[in-house]
PDB file of N, CA and C in Angstrom:
ATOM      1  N   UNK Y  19     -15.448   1.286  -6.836  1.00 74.00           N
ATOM      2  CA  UNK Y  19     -14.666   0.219  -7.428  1.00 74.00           C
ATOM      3  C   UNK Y  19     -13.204   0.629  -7.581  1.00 74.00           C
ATOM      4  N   UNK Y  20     -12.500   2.165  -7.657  1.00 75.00           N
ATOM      5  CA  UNK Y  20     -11.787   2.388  -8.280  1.00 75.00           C
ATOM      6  C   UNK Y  20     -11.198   2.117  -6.766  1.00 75.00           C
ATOM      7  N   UNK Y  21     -11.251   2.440  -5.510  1.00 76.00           N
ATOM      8  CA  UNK Y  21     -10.948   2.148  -4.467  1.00 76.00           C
ATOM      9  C   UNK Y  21     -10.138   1.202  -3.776  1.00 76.00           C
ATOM     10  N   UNK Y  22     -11.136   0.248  -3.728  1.00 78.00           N
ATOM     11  CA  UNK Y  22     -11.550  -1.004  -3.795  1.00 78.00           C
ATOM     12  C   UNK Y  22     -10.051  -2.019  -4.727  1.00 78.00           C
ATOM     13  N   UNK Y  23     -10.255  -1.797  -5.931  1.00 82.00           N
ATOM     14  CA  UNK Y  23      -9.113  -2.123  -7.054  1.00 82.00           C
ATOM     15  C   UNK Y  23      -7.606  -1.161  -6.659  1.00 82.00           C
ATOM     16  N   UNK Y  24      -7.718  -0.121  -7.247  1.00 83.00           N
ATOM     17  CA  UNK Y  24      -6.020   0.229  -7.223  1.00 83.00           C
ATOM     18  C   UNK Y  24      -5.714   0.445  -6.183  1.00 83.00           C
ATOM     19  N   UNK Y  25      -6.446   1.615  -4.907  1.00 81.00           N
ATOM     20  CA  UNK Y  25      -5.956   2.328  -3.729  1.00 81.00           C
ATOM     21  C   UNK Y  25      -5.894   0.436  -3.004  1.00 81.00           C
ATOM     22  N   UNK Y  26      -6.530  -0.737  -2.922  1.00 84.00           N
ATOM     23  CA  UNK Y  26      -6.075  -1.637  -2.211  1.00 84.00           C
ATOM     24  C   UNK Y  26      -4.995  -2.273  -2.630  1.00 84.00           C
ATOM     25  N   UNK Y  27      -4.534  -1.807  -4.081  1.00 86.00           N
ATOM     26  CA  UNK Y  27      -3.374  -3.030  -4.801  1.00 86.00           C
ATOM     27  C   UNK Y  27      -2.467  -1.855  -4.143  1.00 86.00           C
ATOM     28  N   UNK Y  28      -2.374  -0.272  -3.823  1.00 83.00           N
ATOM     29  CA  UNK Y  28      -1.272  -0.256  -3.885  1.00 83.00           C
ATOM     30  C   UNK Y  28      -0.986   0.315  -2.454  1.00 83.00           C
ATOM     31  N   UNK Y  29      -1.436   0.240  -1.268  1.00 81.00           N
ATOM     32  CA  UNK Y  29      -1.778  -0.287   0.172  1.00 81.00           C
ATOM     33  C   UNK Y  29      -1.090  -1.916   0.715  1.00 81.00           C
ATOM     34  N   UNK Y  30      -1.663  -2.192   0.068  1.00 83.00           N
ATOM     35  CA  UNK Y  30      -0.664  -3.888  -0.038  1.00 83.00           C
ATOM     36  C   UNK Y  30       0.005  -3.721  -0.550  1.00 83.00           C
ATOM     37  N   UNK Y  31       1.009  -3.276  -1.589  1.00 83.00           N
ATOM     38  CA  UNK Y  31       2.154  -3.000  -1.643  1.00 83.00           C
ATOM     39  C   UNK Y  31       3.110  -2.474  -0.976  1.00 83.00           C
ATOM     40  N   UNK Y  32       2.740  -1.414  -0.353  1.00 80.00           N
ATOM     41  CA  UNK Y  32       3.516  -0.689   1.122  1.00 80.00           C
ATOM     42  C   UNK Y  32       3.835  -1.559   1.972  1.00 80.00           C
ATOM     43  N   UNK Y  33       2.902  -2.814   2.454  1.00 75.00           N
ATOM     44  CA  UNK Y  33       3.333  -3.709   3.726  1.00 75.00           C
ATOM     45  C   UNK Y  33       4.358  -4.302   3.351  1.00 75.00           C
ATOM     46  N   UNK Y  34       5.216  -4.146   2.358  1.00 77.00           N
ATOM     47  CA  UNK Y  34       6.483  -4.900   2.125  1.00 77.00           C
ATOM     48  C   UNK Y  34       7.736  -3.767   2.190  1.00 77.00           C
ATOM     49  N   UNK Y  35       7.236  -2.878   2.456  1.00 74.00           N
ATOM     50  CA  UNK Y  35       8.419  -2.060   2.973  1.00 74.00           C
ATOM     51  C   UNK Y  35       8.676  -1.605   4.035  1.00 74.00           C
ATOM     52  N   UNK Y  36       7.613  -1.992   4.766  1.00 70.00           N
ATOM     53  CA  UNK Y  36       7.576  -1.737   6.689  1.00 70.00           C
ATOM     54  C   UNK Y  36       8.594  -2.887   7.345  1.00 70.00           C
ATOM     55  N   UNK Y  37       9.786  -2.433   7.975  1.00 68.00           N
ATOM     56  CA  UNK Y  37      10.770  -3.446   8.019  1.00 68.00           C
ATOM     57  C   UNK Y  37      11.435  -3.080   9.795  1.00 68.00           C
ATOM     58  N   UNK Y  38      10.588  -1.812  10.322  1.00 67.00           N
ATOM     59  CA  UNK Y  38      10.914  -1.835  11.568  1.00 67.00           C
ATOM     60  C   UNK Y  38       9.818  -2.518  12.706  1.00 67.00           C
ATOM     61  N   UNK Y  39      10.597  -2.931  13.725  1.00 65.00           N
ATOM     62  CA  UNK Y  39      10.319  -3.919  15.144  1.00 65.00           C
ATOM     63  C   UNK Y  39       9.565  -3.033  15.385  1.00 65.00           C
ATOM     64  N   UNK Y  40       8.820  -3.108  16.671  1.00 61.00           N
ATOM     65  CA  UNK Y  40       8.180  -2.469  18.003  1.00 61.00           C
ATOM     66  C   UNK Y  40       7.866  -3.164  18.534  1.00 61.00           C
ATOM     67  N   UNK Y  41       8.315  -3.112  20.075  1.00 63.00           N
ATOM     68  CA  UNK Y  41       7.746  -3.940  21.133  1.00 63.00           C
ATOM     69  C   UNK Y  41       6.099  -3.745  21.848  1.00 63.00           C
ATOM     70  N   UNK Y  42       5.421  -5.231  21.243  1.00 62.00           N
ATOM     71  CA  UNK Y  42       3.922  -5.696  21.470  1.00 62.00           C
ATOM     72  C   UNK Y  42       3.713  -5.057  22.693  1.00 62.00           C
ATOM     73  N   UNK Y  43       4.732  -5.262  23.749  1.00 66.00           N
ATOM     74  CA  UNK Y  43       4.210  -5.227  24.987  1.00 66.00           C
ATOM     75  C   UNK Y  43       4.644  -3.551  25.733  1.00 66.00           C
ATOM     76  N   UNK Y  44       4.876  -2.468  24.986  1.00 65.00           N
ATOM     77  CA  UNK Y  44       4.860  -1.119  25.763  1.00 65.00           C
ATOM     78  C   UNK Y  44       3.773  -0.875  25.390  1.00 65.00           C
ATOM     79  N   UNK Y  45       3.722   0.489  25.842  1.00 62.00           N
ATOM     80  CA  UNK Y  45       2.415   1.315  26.361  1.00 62.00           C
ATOM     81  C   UNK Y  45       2.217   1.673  24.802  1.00 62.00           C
ATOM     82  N   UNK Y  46       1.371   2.357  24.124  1.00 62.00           N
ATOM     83  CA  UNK Y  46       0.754   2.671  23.273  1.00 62.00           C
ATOM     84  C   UNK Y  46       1.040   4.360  23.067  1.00 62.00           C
ATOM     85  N   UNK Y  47       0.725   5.114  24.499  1.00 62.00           N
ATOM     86  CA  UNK Y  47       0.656   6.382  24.708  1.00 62.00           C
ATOM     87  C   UNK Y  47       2.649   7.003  23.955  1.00 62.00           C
ATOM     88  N   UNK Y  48       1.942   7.786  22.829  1.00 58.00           N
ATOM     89  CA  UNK Y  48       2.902   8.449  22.253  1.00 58.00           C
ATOM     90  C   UNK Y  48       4.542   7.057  21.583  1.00 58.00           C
ATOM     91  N   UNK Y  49       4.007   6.465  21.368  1.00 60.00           N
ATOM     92  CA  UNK Y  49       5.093   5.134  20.915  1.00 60.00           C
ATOM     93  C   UNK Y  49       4.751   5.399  19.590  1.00 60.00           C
ATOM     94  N   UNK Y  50       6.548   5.684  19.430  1.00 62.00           N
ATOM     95  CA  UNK Y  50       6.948   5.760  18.099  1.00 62.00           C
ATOM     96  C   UNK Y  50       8.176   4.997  17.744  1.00 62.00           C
ATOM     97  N   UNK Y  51       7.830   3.458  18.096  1.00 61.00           N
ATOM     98  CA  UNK Y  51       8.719   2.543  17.738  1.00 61.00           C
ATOM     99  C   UNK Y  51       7.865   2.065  16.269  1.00 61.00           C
ATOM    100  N   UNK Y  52       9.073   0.847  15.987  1.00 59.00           N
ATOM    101  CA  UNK Y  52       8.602   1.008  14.237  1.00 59.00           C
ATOM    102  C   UNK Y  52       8.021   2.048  13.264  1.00 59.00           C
ATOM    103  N   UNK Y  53       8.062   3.178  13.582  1.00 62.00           N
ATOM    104  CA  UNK Y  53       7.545   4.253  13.104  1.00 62.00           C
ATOM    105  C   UNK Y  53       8.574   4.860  12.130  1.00 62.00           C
ATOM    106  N   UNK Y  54       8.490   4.978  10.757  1.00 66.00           N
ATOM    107  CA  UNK Y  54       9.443   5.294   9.602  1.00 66.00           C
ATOM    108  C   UNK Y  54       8.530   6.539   9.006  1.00 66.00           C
ATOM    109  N   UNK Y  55       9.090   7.304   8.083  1.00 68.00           N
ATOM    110  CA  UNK Y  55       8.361   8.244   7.387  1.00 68.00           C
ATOM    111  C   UNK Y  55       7.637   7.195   6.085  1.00 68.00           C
ATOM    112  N   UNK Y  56       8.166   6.169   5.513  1.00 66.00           N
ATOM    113  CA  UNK Y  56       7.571   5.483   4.606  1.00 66.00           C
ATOM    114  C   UNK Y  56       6.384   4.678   5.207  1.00 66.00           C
ATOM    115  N   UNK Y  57       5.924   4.992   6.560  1.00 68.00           N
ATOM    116  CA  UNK Y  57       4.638   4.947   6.891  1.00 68.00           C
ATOM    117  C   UNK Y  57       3.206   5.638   6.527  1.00 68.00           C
ATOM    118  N   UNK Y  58       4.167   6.821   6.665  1.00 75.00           N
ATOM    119  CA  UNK Y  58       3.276   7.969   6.322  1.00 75.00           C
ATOM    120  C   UNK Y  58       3.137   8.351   4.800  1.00 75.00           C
ATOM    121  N   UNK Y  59       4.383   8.523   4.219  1.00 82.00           N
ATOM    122  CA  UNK Y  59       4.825   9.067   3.149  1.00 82.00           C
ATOM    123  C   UNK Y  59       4.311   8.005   1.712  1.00 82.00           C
ATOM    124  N   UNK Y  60       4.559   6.739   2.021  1.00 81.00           N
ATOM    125  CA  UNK Y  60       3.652   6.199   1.184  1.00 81.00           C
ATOM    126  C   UNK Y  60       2.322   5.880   0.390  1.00 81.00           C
ATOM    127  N   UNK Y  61       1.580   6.209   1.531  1.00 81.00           N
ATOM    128  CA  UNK Y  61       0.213   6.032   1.507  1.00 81.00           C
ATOM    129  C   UNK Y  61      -0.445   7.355   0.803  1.00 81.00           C
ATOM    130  N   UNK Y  62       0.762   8.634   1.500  1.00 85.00           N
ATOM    131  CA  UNK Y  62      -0.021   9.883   0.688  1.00 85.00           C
ATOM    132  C   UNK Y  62       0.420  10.079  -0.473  1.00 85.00           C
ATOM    133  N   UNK Y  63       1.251   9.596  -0.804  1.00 86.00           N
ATOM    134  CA  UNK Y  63       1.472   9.447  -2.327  1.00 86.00           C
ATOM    135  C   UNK Y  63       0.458   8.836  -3.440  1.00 86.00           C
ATOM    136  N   UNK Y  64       0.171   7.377  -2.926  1.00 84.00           N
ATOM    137  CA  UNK Y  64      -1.016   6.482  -3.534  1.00 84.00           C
ATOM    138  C   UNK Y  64      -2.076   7.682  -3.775  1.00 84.00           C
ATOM    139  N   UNK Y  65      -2.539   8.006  -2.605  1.00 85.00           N
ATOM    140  CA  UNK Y  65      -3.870   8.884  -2.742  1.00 85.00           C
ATOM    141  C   UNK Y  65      -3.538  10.347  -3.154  1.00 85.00           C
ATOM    142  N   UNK Y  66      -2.468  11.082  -3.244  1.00 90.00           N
ATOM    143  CA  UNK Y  66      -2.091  11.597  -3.894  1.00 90.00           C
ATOM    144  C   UNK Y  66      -2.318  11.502  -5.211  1.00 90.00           C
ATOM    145  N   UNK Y  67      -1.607  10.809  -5.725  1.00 90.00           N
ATOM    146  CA  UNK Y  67      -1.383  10.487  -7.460  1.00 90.00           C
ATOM    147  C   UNK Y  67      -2.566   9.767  -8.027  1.00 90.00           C
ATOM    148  N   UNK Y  68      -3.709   8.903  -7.479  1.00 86.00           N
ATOM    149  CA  UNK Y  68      -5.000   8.726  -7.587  1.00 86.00           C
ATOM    150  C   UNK Y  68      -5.848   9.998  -7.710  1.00 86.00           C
ATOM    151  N   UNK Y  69      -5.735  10.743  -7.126  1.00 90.00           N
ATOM    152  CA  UNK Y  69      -6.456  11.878  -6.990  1.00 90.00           C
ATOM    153  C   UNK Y  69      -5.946  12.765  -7.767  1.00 90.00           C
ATOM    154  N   UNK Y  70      -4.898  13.073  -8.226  1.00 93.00           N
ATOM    155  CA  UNK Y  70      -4.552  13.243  -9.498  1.00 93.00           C
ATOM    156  C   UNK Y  70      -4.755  13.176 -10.862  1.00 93.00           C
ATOM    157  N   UNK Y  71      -4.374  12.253 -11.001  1.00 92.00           N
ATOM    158  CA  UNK Y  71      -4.824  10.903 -12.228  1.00 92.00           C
ATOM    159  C   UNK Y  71      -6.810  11.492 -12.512  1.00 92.00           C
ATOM    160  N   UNK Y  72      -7.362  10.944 -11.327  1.00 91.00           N
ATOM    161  CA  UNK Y  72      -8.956  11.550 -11.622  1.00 91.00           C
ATOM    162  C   UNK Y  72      -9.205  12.847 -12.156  1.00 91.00           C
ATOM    163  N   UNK Y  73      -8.459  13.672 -11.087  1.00 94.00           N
ATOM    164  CA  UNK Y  73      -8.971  15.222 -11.386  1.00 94.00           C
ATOM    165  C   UNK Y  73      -8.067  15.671 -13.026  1.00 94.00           C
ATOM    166  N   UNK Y  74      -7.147  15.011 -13.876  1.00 95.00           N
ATOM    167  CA  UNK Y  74      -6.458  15.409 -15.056  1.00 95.00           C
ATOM    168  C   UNK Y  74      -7.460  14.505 -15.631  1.00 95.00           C
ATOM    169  N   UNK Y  75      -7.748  13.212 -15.587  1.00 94.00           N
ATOM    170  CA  UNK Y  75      -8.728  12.598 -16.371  1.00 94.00           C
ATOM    171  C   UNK Y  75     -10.097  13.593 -16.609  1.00 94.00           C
ATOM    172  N   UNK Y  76     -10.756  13.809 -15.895  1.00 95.00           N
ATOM    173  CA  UNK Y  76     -11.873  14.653 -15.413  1.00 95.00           C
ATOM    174  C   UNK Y  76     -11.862  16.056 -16.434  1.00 95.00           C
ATOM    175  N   UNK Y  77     -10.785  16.794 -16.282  1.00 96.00           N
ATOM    176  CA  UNK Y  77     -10.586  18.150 -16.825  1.00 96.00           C
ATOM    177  C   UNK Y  77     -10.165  17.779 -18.436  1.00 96.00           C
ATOM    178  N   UNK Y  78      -9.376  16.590 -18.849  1.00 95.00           N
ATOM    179  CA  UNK Y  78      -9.271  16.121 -19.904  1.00 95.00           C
ATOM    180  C   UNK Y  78     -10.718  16.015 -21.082  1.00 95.00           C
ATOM    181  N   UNK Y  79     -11.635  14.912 -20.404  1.00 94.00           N
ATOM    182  CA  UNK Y  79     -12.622  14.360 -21.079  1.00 94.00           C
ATOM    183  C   UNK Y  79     -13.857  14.627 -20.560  1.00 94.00           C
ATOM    184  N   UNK Y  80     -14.114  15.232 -19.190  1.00 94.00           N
ATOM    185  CA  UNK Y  80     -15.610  15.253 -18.364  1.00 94.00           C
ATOM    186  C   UNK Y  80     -15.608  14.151 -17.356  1.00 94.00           C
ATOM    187  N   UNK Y  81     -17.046  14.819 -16.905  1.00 93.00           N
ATOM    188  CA  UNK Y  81     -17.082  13.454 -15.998  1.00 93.00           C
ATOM    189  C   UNK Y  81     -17.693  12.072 -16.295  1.00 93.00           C
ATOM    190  N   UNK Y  82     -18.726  12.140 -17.121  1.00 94.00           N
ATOM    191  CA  UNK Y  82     -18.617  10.600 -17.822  1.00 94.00           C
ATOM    192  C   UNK Y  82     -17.476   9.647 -18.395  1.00 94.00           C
ATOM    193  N   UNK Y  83     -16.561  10.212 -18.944  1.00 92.00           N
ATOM    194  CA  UNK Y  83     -15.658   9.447 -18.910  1.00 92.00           C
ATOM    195  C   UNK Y  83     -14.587   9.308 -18.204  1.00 92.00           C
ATOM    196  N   UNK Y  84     -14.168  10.033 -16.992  1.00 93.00           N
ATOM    197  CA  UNK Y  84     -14.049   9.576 -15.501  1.00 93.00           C
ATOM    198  C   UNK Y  84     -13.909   8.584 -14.826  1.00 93.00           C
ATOM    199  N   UNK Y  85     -15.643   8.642 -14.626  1.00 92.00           N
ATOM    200  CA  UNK Y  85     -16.652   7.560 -13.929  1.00 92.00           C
ATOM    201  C   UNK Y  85     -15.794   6.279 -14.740  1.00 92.00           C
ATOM    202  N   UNK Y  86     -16.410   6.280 -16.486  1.00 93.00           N
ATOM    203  CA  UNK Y  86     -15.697   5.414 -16.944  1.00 93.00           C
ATOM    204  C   UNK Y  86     -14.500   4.745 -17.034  1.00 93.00           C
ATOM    205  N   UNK Y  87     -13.524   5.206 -16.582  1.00 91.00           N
ATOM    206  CA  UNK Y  87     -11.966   5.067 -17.168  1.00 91.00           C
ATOM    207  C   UNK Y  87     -11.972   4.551 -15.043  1.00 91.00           C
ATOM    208  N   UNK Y  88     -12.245   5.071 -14.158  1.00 90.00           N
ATOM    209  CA  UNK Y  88     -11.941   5.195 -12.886  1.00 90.00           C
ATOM    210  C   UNK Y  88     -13.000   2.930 -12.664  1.00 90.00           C
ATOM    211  N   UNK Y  89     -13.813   3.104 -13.081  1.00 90.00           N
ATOM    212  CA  UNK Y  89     -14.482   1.922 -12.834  1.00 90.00           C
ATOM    213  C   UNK Y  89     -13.940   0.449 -13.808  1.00 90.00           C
ATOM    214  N   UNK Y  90     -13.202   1.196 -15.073  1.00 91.00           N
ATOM    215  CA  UNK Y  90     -12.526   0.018 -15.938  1.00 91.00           C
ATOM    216  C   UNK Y  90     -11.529  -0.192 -14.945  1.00 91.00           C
ATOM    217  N   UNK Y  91     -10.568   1.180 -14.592  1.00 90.00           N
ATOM    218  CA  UNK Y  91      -8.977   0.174 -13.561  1.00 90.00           C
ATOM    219  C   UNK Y  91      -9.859  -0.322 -12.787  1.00 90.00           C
ATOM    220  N   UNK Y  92     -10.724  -0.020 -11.439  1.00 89.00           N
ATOM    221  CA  UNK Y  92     -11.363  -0.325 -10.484  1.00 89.00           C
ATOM    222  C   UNK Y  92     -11.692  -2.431 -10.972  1.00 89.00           C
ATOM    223  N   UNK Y  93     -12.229  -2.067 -12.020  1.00 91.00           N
ATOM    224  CA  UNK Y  93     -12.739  -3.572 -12.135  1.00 91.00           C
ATOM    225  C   UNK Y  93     -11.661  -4.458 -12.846  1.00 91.00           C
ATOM    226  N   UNK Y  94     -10.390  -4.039 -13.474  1.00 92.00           N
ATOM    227  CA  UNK Y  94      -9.282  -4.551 -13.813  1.00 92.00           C
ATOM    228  C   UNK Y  94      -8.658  -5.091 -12.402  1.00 92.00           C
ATOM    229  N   UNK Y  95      -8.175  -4.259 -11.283  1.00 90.00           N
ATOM    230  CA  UNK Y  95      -7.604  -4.394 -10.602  1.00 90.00           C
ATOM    231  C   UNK Y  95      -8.840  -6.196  -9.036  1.00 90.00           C
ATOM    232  N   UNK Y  96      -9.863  -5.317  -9.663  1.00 91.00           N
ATOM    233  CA  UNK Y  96     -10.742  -6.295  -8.771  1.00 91.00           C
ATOM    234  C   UNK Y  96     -10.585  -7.382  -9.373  1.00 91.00           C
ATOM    235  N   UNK Y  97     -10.586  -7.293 -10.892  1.00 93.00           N
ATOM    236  CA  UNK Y  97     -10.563  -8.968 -11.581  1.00 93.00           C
ATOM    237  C   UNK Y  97      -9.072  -9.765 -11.403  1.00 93.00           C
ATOM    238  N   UNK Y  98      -8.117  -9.086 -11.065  1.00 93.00           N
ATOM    239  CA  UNK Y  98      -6.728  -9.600 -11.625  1.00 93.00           C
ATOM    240  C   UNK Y  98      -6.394  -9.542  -9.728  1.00 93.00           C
ATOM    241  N   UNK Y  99      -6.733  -9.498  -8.957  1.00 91.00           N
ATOM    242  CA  UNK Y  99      -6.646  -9.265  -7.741  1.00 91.00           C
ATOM    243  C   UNK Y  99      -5.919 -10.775  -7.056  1.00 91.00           C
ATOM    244  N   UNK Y 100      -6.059 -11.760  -7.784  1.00 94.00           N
ATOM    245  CA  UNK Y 100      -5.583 -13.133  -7.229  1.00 94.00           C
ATOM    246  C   UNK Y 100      -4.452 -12.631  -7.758  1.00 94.00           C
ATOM    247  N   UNK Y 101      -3.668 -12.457  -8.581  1.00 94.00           N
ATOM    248  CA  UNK Y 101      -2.877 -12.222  -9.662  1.00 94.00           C
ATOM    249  C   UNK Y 101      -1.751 -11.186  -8.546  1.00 94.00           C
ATOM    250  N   UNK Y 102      -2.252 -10.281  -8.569  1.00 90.00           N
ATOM    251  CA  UNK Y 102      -1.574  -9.286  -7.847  1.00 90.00           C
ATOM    252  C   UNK Y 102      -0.808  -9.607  -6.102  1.00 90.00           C
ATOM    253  N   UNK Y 103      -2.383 -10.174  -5.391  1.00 92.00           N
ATOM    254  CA  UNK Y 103      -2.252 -10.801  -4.219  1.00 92.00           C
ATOM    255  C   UNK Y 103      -1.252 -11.679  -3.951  1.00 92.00           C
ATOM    256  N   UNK Y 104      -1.028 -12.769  -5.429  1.00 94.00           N
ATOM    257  CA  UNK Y 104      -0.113 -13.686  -5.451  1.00 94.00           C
ATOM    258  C   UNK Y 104       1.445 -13.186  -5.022  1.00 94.00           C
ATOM    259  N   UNK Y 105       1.680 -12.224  -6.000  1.00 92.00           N
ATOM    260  CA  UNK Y 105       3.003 -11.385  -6.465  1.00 92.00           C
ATOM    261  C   UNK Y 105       3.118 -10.765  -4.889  1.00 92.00           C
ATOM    262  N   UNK Y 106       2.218 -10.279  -4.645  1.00 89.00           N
ATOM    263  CA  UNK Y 106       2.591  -9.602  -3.217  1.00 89.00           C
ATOM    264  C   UNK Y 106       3.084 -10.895  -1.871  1.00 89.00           C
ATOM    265  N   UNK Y 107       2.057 -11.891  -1.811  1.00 90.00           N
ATOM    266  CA  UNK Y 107       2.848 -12.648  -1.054  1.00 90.00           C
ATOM    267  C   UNK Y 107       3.974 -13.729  -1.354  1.00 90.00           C
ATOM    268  N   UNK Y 108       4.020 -13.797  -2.218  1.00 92.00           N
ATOM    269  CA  UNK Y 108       5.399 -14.450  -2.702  1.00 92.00           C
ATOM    270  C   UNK Y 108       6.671 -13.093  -2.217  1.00 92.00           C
ATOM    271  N   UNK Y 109       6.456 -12.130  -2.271  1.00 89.00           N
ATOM    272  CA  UNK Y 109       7.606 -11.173  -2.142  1.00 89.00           C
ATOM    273  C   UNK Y 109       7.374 -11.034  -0.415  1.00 89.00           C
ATOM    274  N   UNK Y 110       6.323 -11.391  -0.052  1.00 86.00           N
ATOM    275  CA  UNK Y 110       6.419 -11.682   1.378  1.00 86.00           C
ATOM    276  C   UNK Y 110       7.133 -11.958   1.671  1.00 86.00           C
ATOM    277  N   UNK Y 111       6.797 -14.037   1.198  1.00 89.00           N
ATOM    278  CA  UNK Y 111       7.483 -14.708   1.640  1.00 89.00           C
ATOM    279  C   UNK Y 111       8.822 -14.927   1.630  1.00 89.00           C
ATOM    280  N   UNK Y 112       9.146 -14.111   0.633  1.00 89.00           N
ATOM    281  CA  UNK Y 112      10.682 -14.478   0.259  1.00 89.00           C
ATOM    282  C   UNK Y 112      11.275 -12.872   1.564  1.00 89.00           C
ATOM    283  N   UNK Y 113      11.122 -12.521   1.908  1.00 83.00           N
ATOM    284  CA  UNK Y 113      11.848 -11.878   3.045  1.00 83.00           C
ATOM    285  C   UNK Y 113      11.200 -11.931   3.825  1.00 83.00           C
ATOM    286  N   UNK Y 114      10.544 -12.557   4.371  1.00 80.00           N
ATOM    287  CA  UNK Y 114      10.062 -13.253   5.940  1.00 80.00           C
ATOM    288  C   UNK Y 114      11.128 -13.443   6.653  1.00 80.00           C
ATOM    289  N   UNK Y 115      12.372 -14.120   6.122  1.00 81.00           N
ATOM    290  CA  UNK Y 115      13.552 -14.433   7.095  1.00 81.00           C
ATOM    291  C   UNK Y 115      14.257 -13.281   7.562  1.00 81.00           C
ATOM    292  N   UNK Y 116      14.460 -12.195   6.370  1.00 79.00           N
ATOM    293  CA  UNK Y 116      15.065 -10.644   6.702  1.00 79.00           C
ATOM    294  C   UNK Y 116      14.525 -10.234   7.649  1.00 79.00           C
ATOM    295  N   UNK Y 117      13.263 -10.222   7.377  1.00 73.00           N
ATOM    296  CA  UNK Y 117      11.550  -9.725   8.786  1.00 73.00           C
ATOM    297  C   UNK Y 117      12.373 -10.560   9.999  1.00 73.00           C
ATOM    298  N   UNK Y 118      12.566 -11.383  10.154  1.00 74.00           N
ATOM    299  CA  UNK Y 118      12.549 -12.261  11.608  1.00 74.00           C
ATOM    300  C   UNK Y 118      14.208 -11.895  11.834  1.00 74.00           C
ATOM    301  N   UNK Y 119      15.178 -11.889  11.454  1.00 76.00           N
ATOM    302  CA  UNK Y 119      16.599 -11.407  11.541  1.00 76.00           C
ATOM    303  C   UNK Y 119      16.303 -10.204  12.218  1.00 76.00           C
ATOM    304  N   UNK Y 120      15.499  -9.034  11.656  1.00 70.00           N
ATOM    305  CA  UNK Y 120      15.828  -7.852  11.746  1.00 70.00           C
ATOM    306  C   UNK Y 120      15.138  -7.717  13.379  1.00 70.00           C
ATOM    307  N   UNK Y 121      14.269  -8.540  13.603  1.00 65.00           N
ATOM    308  CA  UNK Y 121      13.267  -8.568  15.039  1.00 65.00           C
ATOM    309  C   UNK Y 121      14.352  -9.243  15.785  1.00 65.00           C
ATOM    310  N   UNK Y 122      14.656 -10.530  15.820  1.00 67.00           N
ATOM    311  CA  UNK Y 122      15.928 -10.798  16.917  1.00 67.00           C
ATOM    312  C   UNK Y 122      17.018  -9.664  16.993  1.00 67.00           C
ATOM    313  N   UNK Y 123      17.775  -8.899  15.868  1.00 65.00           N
ATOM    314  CA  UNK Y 123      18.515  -7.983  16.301  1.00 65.00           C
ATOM    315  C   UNK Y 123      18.320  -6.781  17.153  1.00 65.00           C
ATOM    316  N   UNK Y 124      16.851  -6.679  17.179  1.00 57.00           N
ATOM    317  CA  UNK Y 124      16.530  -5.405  17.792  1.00 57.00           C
ATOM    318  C   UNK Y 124      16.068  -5.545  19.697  1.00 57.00           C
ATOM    319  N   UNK Y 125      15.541  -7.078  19.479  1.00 54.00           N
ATOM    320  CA  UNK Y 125      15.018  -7.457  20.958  1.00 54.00           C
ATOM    321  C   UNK Y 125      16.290  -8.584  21.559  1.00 54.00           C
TER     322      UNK Y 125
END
């Protein structure tokens, strides 16, 4: 659940900072167009600092309350998930036009 809830709220958050082109139609082999370090660098942070967060929770209180504290965000984040989803595509939408500017300048 804990998964599921935060590591997806904050995964969808990253897709709003991916702001480089790549052309659909080259080869695949070794293409490192649109390719930023906040590709990479984001994501290991999330799971980083998740994995964190557990293992100080864990050494704090045990593992029953862990389990516990890891399945309350898990089911916070699952319940409030319209909520969140919303906020994320509204910030979509509102730079969709930047997104499409930044693709004509490049092609």
């Amino acid at each position: 659940m804990y998964s599921t809830g935060f590591i997806f709220f904050g995964f969808f958050s990253i897709s709003l900072l991916s702001k480089k082109t790549f052309d659909i139609k080259a080869t695949s082999f070794y293409n490192w167009q649109g390719y930023d370090m906040s590709s990479q660098l984001y994501p290991i942070l999330i799971i980083l600092f998740a994995a964190g967060f557990t293992a100080f929770i864990y050494w704090l209180f045990g593992e029953t309350a862990t389990y516990t504290v890891m399945s309350a965000i898990g089911v916070t984040f699952i319940a409030t998930h319209k909520i969140w989803l919303d906020h994320i595509c509204r910030k979509f939408e509102k730079t969709k036009y930047k997104r499409l500017e930044c693709f004509r300048e490049d092609n």
